[in-house]
CSV table of C-alpha atoms in Angstrom, one decimal:
chain,number,residue,atom,x,y,z
A,217,GLY,CA,130.1,97.7,124.2
A,218,TYR,CA,130.4,99.7,121.0
A,219,GLY,CA,132.2,98.6,117.9
A,220,ILE,CA,132.4,98.4,114.1
A,221,TYR,CA,132.3,95.2,112.0
A,222,TYR,CA,133.9,95.2,108.6
A,223,TYR,CA,133.4,92.8,105.7
A,224,HIS,CA,136.5,90.9,104.8
A,225,TYR,CA,137.2,93.4,101.9
A,226,GLY,CA,137.2,96.4,104.2
A,227,GLU,CA,133.7,97.8,103.8
A,228,LYS,CA,131.8,98.7,107.0
A,229,GLU,CA,128.9,96.4,107.6
A,230,TYR,CA,127.7,97.4,111.1
A,231,GLU,CA,128.5,100.1,113.5
A,232,GLY,CA,126.9,100.3,116.9
A,233,GLU,CA,126.3,98.5,120.2
A,234,TRP,CA,127.2,94.8,120.9
A,235,LYS,CA,126.5,92.3,123.6
A,236,GLY,CA,129.1,89.6,123.4
A,237,ASP,CA,129.4,88.7,119.7
A,238,LEU,CA,125.9,89.8,118.8
A,239,ARG,CA,124.6,93.2,117.6
A,240,ASP,CA,122.5,94.4,120.5
A,241,GLY,CA,121.3,98.0,121.0
A,242,HIS,CA,121.4,101.0,118.7
A,243,GLY,CA,123.3,100.6,115.4
A,244,LYS,CA,123.5,101.1,111.6
A,245,CYS,CA,123.8,98.2,109.2
A,246,ASP,CA,124.6,97.9,105.5
A,247,LEU,CA,121.8,96.0,103.7
A,248,GLY,CA,123.6,96.0,100.4
A,249,ASP,CA,123.0,98.1,97.3
A,250,ASP,CA,124.1,101.2,99.3
A,251,ILE,CA,121.0,100.9,101.5
A,252,MET,CA,121.5,101.4,105.3
A,253,VAL,CA,119.2,100.7,108.2
A,254,GLU,CA,119.5,102.5,111.5
A,255,GLY,CA,117.6,101.3,114.6
A,256,GLU,CA,117.6,98.9,117.5
A,257,PHE,CA,119.1,95.4,117.3
A,258,LYS,CA,118.2,92.6,119.7
A,259,GLU,CA,120.2,89.3,119.7
A,260,ASP,CA,121.8,90.1,116.3
A,261,ALA,CA,118.5,91.0,114.5
A,262,ILE,CA,117.0,94.5,113.9
A,263,GLN,CA,113.8,94.9,115.9
A,264,GLY,CA,111.1,97.6,116.1
A,265,PHE,CA,111.0,101.0,114.3
A,266,ALA,CA,113.9,101.9,112.1
A,267,ILE,CA,115.0,104.3,109.3
A,268,LEU,CA,116.1,103.1,105.9
A,269,TYR,CA,118.6,105.3,104.0
A,270,PHE,CA,118.7,104.9,100.2
A,271,PRO,CA,121.5,106.0,97.9
A,272,ASP,CA,119.4,108.7,96.2
A,273,GLY,CA,119.0,110.4,99.6
A,274,GLU,CA,115.5,109.1,100.4
A,275,MET,CA,114.8,108.1,103.9
A,276,ARG,CA,111.8,105.9,105.0
A,277,GLU,CA,110.6,104.9,108.4
A,278,THR,CA,109.7,101.2,108.7
A,279,GLU,CA,109.2,98.5,111.3
A,280,TYR,CA,111.1,95.2,111.8
A,281,GLU,CA,110.2,92.0,113.6
A,282,ASN,CA,112.8,89.3,114.1
A,283,GLY,CA,115.1,90.9,111.5
A,284,ARG,CA,112.5,91.1,108.8
A,285,GLU,CA,110.7,94.2,107.6
A,286,LYS,CA,107.0,94.1,108.5
A,287,ASN,CA,104.4,94.7,105.8
A,288,ASN,CA,103.1,98.2,106.4
C-alpha cells in the first residue's frame, strides 16, 4: 500500500509504498539536515539508484546498496 510515516513530533519521515510494516517500493525519505532521498526501497532499506535533494536546491544521483550509499 501507500502511506506516510511521521516522526513523533509531526515531521514527515517517509512517504511512499509499504509492504506490511516495511518501506518497500518507490518512496521519499528524510535523511536529516533537510536532505531527502527518493528512490526504491526493499525490505525497509533504500536500494539501487536514487536522487538526493539538498536544502540549497542541489540534486545528485547516487546508488545505494542495503541502505548505504555506495562509493562512486
